Short mmCIF file of C-alpha atoms in Angstrom, two decimals:
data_model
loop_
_atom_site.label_atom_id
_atom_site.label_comp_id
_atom_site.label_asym_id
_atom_site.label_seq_id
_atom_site.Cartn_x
_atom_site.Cartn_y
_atom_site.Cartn_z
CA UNK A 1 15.50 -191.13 14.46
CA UNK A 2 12.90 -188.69 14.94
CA UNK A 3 10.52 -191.50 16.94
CA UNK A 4 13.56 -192.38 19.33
CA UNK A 5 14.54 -188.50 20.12
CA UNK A 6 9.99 -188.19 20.76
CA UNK A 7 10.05 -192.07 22.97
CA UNK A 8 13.01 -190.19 24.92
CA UNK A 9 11.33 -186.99 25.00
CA UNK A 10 8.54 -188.74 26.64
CA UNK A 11 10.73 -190.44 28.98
CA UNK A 12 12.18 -187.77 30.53
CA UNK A 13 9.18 -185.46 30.89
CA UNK A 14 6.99 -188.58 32.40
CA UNK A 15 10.49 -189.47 34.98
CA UNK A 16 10.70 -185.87 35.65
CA UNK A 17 6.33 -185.51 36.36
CA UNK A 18 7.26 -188.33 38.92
CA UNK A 19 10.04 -187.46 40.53
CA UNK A 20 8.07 -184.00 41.02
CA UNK A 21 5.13 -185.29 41.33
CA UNK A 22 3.04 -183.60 39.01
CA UNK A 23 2.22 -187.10 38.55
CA UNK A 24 1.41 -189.02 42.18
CA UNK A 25 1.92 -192.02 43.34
CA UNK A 26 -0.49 -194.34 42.06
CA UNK A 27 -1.86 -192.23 39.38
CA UNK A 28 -3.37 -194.24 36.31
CA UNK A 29 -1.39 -194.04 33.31
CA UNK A 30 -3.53 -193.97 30.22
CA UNK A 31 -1.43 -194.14 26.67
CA UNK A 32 -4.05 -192.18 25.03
CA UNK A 33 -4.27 -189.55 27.57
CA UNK A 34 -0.30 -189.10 28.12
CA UNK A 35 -0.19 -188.67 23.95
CA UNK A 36 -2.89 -186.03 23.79
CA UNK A 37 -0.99 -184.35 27.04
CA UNK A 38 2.52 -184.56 25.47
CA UNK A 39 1.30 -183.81 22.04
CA UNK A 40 2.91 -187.02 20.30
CA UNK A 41 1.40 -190.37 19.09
CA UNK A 42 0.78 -193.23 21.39
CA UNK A 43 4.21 -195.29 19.84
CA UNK A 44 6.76 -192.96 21.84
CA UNK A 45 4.25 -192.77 24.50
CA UNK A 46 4.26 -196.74 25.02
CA UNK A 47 7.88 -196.94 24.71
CA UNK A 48 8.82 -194.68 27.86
CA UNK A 49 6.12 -196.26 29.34
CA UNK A 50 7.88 -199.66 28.97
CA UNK A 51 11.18 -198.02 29.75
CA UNK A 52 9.75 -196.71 33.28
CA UNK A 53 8.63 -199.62 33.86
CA UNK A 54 11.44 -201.64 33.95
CA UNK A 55 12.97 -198.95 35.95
CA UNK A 56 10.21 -199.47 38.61
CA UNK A 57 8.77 -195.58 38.01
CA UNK A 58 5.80 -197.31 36.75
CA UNK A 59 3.92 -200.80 38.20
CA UNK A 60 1.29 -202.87 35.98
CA UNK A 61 -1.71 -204.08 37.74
CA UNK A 62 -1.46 -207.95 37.72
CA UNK A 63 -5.15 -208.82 36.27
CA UNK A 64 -5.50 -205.73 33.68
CA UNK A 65 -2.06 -204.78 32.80
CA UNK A 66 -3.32 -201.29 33.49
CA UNK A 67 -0.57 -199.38 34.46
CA UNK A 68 0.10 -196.38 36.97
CA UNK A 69 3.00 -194.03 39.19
CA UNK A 70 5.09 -196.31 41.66
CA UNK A 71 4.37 -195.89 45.16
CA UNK A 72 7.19 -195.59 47.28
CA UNK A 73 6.46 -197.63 50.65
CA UNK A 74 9.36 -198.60 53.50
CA UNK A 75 8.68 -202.11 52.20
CA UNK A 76 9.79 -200.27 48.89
CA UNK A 77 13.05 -199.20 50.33
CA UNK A 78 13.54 -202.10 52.39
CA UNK A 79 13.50 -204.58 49.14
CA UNK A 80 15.42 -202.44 47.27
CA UNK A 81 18.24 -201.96 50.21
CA UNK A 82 18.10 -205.54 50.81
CA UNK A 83 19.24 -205.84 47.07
CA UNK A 84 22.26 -203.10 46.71
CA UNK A 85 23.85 -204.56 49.93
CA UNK A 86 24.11 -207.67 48.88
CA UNK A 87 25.62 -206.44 45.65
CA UNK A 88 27.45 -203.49 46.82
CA UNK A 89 28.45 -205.55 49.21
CA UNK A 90 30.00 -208.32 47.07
CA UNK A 91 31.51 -205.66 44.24
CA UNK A 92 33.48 -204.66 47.16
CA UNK A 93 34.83 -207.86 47.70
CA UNK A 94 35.73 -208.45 44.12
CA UNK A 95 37.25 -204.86 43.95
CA UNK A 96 39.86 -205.51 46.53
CA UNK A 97 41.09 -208.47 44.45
CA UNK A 98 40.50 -206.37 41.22
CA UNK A 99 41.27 -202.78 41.72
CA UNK A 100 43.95 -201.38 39.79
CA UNK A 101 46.93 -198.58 41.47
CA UNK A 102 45.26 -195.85 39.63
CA UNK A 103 41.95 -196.50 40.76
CA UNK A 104 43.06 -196.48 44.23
CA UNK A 105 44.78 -193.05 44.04
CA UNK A 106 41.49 -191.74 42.49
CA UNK A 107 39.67 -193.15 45.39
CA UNK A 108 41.94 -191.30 47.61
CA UNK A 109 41.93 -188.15 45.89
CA UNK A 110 38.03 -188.75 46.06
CA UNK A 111 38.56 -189.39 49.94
CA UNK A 112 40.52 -185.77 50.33
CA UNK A 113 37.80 -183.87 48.12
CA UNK A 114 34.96 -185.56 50.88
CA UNK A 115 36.60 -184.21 53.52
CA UNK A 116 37.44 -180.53 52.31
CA UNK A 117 33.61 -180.62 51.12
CA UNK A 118 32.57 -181.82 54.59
CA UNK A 119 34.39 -178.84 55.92
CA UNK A 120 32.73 -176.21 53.69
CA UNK A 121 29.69 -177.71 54.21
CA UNK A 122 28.92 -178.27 50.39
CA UNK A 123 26.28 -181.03 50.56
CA UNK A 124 26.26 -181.11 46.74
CA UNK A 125 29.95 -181.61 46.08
CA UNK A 126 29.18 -184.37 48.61
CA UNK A 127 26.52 -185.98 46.78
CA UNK A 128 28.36 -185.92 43.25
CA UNK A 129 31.21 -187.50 44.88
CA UNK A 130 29.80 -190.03 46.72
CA UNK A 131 28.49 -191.35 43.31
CA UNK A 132 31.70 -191.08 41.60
CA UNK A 133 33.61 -192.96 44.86
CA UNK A 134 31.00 -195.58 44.43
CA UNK A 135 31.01 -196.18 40.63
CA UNK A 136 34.72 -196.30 41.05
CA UNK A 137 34.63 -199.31 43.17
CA UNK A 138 31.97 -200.61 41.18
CA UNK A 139 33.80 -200.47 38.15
CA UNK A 140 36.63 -201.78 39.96
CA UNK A 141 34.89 -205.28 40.62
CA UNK A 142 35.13 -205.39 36.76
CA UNK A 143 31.55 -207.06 36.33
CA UNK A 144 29.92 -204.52 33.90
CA UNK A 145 26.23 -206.58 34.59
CA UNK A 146 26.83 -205.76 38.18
CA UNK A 147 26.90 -201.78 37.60
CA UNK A 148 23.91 -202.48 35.26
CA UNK A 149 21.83 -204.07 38.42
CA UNK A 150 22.94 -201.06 40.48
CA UNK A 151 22.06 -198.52 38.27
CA UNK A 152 18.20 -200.46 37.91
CA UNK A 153 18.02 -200.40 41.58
CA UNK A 154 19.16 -196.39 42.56
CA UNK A 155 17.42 -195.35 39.60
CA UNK A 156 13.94 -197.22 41.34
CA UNK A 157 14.89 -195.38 44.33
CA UNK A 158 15.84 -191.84 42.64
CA UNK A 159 12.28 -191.88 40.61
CA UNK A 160 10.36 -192.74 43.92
CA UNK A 161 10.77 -190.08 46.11
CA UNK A 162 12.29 -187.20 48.66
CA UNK A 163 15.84 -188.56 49.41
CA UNK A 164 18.22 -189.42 52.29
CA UNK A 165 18.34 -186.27 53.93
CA UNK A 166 21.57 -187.17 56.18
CA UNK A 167 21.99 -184.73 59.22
CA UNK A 168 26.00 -183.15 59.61
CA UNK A 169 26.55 -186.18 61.73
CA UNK A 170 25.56 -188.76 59.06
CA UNK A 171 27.69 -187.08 56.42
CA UNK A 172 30.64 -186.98 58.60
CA UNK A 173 30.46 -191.07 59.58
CA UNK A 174 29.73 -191.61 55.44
CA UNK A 175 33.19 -189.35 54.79
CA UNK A 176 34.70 -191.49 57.32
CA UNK A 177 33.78 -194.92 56.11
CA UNK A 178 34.88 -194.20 52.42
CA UNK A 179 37.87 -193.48 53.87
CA UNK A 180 38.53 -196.07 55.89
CA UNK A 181 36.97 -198.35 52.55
CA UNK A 182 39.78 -196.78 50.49
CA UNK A 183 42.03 -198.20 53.03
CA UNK A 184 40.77 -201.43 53.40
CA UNK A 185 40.73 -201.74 49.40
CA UNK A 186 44.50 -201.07 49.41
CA UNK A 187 46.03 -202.92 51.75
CA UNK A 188 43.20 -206.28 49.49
CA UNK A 189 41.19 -206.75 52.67
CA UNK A 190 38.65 -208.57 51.24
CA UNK A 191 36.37 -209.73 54.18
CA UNK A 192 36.60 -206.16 55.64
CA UNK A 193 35.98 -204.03 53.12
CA UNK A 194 32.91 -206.10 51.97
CA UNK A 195 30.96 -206.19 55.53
CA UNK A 196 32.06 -202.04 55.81
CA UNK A 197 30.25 -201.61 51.98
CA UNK A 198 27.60 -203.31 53.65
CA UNK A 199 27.38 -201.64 57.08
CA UNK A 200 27.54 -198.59 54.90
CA UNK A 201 24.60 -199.40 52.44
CA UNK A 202 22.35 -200.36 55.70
CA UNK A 203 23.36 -196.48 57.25
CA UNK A 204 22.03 -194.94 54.63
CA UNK A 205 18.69 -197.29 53.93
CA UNK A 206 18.37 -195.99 57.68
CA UNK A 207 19.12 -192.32 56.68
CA UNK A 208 16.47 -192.70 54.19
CA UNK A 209 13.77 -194.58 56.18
CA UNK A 210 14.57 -192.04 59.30
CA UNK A 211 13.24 -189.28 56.55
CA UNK A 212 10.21 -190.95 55.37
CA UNK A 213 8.87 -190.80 59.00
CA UNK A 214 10.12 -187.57 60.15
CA UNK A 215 8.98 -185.93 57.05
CA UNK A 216 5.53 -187.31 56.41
CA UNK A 217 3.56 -185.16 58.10
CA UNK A 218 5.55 -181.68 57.67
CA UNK A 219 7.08 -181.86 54.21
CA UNK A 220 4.43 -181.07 51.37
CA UNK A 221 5.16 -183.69 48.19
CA UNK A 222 6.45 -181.87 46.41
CA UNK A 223 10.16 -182.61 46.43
CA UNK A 224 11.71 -182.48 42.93
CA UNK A 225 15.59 -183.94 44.32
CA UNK A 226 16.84 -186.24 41.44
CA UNK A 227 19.74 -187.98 41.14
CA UNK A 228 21.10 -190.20 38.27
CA UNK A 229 24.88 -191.38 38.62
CA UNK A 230 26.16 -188.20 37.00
CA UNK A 231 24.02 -185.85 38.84
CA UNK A 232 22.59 -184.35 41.92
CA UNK A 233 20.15 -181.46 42.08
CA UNK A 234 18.32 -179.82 44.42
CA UNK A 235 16.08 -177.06 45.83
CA UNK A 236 16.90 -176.03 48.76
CA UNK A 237 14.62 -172.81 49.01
CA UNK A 238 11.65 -174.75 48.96
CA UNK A 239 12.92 -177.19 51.48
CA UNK A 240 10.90 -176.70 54.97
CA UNK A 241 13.84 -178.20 56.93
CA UNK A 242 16.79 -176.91 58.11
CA UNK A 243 19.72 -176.94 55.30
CA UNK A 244 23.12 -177.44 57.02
CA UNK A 245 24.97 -180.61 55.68
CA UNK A 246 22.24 -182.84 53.82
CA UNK A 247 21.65 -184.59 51.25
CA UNK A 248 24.10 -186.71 51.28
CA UNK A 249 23.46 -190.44 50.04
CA UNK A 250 26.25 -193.09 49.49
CA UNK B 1 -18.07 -224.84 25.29
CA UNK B 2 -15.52 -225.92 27.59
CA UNK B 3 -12.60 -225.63 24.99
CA UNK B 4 -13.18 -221.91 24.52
CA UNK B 5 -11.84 -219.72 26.62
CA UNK B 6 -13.47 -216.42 27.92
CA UNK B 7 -12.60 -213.78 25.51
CA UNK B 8 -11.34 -211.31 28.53
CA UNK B 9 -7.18 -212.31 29.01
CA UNK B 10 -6.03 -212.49 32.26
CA UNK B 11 -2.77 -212.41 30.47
CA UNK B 12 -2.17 -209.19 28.44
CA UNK B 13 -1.47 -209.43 24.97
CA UNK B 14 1.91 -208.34 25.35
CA UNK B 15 3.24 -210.02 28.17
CA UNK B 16 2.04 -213.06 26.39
CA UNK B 17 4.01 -212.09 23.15
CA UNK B 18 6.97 -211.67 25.67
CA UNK B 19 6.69 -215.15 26.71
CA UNK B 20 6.26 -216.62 23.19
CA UNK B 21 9.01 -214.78 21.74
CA UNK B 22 11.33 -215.80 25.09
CA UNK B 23 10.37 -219.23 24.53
CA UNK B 24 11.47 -219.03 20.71
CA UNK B 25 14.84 -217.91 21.84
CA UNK B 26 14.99 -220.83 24.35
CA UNK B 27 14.07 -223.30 21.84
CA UNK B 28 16.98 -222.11 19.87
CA UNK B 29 14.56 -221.04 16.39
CA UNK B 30 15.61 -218.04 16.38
CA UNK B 31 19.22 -218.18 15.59
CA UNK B 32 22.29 -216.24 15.63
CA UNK B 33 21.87 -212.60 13.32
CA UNK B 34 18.03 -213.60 12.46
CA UNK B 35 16.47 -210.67 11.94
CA UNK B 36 13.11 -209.92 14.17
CA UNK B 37 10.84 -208.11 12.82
CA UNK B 38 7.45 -207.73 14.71
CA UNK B 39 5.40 -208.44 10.85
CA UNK B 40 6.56 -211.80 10.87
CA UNK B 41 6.55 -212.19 14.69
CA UNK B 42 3.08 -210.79 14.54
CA UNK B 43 1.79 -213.81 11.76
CA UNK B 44 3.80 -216.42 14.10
CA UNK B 45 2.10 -215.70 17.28
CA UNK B 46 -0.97 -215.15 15.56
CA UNK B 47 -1.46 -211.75 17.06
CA UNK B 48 -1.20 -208.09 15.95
CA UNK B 49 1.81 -206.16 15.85
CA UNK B 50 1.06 -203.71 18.72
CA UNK B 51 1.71 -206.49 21.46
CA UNK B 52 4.76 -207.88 19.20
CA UNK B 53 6.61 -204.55 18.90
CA UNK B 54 5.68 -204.12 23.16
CA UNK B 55 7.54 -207.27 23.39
CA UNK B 56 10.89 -206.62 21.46
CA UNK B 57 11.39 -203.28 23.03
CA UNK B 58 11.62 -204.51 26.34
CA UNK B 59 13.52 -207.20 25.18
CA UNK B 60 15.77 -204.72 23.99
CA UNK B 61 15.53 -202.83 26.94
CA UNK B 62 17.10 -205.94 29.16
CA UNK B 63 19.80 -206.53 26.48
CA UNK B 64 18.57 -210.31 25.84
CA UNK B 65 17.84 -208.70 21.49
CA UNK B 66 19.96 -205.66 20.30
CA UNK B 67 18.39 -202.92 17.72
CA UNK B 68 20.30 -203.79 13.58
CA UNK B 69 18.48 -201.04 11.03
CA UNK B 70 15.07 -200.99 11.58
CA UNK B 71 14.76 -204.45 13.63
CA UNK B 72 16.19 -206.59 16.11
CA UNK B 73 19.02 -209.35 16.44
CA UNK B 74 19.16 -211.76 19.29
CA UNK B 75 22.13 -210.55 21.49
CA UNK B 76 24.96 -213.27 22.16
CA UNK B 77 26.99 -213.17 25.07
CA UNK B 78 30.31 -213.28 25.05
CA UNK B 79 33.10 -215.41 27.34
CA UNK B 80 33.93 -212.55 29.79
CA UNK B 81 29.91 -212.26 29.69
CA UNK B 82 29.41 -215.31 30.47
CA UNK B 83 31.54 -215.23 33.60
CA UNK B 84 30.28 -212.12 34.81
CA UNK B 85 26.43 -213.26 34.72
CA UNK B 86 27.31 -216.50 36.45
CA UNK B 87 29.31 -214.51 38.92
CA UNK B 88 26.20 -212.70 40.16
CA UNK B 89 23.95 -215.72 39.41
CA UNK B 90 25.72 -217.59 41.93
CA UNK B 91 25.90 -214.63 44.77
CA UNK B 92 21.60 -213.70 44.13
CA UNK B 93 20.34 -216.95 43.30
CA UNK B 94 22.54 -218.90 46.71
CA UNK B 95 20.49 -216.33 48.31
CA UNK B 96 16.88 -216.33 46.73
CA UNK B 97 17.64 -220.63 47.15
CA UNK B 98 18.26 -220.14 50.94
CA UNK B 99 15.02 -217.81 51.06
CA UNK B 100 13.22 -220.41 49.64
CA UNK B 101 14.45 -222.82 52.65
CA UNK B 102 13.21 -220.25 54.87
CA UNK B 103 9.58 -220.41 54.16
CA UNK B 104 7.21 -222.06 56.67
CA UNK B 105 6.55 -225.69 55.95
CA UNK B 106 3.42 -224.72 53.57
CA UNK B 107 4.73 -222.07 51.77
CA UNK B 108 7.75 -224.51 50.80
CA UNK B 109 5.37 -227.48 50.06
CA UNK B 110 3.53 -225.17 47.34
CA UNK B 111 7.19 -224.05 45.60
CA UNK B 112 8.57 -227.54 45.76
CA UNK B 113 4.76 -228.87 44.21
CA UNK B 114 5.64 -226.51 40.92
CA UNK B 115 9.33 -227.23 41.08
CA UNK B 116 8.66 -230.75 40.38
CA UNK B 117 6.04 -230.10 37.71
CA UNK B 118 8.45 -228.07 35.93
CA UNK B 119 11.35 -231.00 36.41
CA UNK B 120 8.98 -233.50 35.38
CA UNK B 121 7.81 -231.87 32.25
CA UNK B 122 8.93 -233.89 29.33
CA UNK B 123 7.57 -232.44 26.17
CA UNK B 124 10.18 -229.18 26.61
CA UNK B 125 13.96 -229.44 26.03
CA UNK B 126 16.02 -229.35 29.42
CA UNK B 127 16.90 -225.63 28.48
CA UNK B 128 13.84 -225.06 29.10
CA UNK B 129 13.18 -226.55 32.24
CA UNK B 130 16.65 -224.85 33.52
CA UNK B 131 15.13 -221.90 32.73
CA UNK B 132 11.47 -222.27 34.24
CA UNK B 133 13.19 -223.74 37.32
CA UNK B 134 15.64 -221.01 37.90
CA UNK B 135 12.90 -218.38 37.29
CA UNK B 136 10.33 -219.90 39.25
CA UNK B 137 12.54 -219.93 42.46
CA UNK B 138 13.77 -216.56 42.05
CA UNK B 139 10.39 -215.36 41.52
CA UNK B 140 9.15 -216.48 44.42
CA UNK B 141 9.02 -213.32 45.93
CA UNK B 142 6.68 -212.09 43.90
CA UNK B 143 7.98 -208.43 42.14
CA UNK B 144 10.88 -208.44 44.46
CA UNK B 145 14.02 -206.36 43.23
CA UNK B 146 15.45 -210.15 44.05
CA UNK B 147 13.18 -211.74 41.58
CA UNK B 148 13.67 -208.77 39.06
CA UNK B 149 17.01 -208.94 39.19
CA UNK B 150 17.53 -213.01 38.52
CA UNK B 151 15.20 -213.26 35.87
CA UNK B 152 17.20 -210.38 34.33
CA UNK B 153 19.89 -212.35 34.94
CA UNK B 154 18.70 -215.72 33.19
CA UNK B 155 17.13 -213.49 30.10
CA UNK B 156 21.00 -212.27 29.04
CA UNK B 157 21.95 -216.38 28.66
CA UNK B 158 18.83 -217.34 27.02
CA UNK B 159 19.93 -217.57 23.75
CA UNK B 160 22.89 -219.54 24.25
CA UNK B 161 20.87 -221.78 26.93
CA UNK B 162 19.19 -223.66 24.38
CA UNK B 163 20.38 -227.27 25.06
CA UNK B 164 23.17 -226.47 26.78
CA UNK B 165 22.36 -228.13 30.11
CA UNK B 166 25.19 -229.91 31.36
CA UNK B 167 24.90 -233.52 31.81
CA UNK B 168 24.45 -232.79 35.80
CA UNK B 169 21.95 -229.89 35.60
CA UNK B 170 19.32 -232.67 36.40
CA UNK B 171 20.90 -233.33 39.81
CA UNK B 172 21.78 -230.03 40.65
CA UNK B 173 18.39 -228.87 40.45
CA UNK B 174 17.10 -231.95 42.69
CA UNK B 175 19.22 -230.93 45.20
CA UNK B 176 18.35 -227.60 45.24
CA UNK B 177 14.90 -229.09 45.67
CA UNK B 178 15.69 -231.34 47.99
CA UNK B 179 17.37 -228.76 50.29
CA UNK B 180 14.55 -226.59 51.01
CA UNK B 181 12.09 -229.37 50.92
CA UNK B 182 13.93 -230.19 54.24
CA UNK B 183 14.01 -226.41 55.10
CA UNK B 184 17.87 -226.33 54.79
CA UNK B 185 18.65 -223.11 54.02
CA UNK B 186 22.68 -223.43 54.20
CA UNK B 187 22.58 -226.42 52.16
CA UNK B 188 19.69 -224.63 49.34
CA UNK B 189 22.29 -221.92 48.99
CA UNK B 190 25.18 -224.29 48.55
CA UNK B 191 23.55 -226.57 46.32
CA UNK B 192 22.90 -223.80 44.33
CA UNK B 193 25.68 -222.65 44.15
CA UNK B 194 27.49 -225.73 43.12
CA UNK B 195 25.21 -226.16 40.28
CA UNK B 196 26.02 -223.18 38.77
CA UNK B 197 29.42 -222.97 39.12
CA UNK B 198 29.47 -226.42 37.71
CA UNK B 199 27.27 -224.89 34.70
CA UNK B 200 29.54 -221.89 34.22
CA UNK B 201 32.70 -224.31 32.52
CA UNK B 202 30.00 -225.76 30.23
CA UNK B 203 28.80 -222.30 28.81
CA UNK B 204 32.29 -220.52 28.56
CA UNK B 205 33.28 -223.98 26.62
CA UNK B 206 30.59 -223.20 24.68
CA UNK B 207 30.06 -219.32 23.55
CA UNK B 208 32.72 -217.50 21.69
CA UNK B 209 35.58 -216.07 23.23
#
């Protein structure tokens, strides 16, 4: 017991280094060295090392197997968007066959919370339900292995970097297409609702890529935004932009 | 000596105990509730344990082995499962197949070159040839979330893949080939697609409800 609670200690102090970088992108990642810095043996060390790895926080080099911190690159974004779309995408489609009454009255409960959120400005409320609207059509497609691939694939993104940083304007077409998804999942519009869970998905990789550019130059890296699918946290005090509606991410 | 190799791997040890042990599943030796415990992993692959235990956590990690006391058991997919794999396999796969058909003419000349080696191989069982053909194409994008994502895919069904290949997985998978050898990309992606939905009756037949 007492190795798994040290390999998941390890785990989350190593994700967290990342994500705030206290650990760079492209660092070397030395077993010995991480034990003698965490204070544990090299057996929990190598097992959140293998764990970030497979959650693309960490790459291998091909020849050496050395490994080091995940860069995170447009192409980085790009392959990973070109991924959820397709999925997202397709749960969508299954979900309007799928979806049960009471699912759809949460997702329209979800769709009134957006927009009173959206109104007060609360990017954070927006951000927790976002995930919660998209896990519930995700669940919805009743493929378990599907929410499994998602998770992999925002939890790549999540450990890489600064996030979407959606403007007011951004927010307020996101609030409007999981509305108009709700609807389209209701009335079993198959077709529709997949493309608009796919028009969707591409908005935000564009949100996101939009940010890399703008913010390369005038952000330091030191952004320490996480999100998981039952989180969202922030700092906005150390943000140099402006904060009106942001952070927003479907 | 030409027979030795250098003593530098370009493989690391662990990756390679990875591979051995996936191959042992494939081969169907390690059966249902067999214990795996890296000591006697270790002696088979004639390496030490460090690379051994590596190997079964990240096994463990993609769900293909599940943790029992202080080891591992191989995980076996159920019916619903089954279904639910298959239903992505067909939706990522149709599309890695279609990328594949995409390639310029030399690119696709090199894939189809080490698709046939793998269909021609005849001292493996045809589960594994289903396997190293289904890998190899969706890893052709090299580290892809694509690639990452069906190989995950076709590690959950390796231990019920064993010889399970359905008496038309041989043609399905040459015309799959034969698709984006003609740079077909529509008809990679349907061929694909019909092979697996053929193969998805065989394996619900097969695995427990």
């Amino acid at each position: 017991v007492t190795r798994v609670i040290l390999a998941d200690q390890a785990y989350r102090e190593l994700r967290a280094a990342m994500v705030e970088h206290r650990l760079v992108p492209g660092a070397p990642l030395q077993e010995l060295e991480l034990a003698a810095a965490l204070g544990v043996s090299r057996t929990p060390i190598r097992e959140a090392l293998a764990r970030l790895h497979l959650e693309g926080f960490v790459v291998r080099e091909g020849e050496t197997g050395a490994l080091s911190v995940a860069q995170l690159t447009r192409a980085a974004v790009e392959d990973v968007f070109r991924l959820r779309i397709t999925l997202e995408g397709h749960a969508a489609r299954l979900a309007a066959e799928r979806i049960s009454l009471e699912e759809l009255d949460r997702l329209d409960a979800l769709v009134v919370a957006d927009r009173e959120a959206l109104r007060r400005g609360d990017s954070e409320r927006l951000g927790s339900i976002n995930l919660d609207f998209h896990d519930t059509i995700l669940r919805a497609s009743r493929n378990r292995m599907m929410g499994d691939l998602l998770l992999r694939l925002r939890r790549q993104l999540a450990g890489f970097t600064a996030f979407a940083v959606g403007e007011m304007n951004d927010q307020s077409l996101f609030v409007a297409e999981h509305a108009e998804m709700a609807r389209l999942l209701r009335d079993g519009e198959v077709e529709s609702v997949g493309a608009l869970a796919e028009r969707h998905l591409e908005a935000a990789r564009n949100v996101l890529l939009r940010d890399m550019q703008t913010t390369a130059e005038d952000r330091p890296p030191t952004d320490d935004e996480e999100w998981d699918d039952h989180q969202t946290r922030s700092r906005p005090a150390a943000h140099p932009r402006g904060s009106a509606g942001r952070r927003q991410r479907p | 000596m030409a027979v030795l190799r250098p003593v530098t791997r370009a493989v690391p040890l662990g990756q390679l105990a990875y591979e051995q042990l996936r191959d042992a599943l494939l081969r169907g030796e390690l059966q249902r509730g067999r214990r795996l415990v890296a000591g006697e992993l270790a002696e088979r692959f004639g390496m030490s344990r460090t690379p051994v235990r590596d190997a079964l956590q990240r096994m463990a990690l993609s769900g293909v082995i599940e943790p029992e006391g202080s080891g591992f058991v191989p995980a076996w997919p159920t019916r619903r499962d089954v279904r639910e794999l298959f239903e992505l396999r067909v939706l990522l796969e149709g599309q890695a197949a279609a990328e594949a058909a995409r390639q310029d003419a030399d690119a696709r000349g090199r894939l189809v070159a080490a698709l046939d080696d793998i269909l021609h191989r005849d001292e493996v069982t045809a589960a594994q040839r289903g396997d190293a053909f289904h890998v190899e194409l969706g890893g052709l994008a090299g580290g892809s979330s694509l690639s990452q994502a069906v190989r995950l895919l076709n590690d959950r069904i390796l231990t019920v893949r064993r010889d399970l290949s359905w008496p038309d997985a041989g043609r399905g998978h040459r015309d799959v080939r034969d698709a984006i050898e003609a740079g077909d990309s529509d008809r990679a992606a349907a061929a694909m697609r019909a092979h697996l939905l053929a193969g998805v009756h065989a394996y619900v037949a097969e695995v427990a409800p």
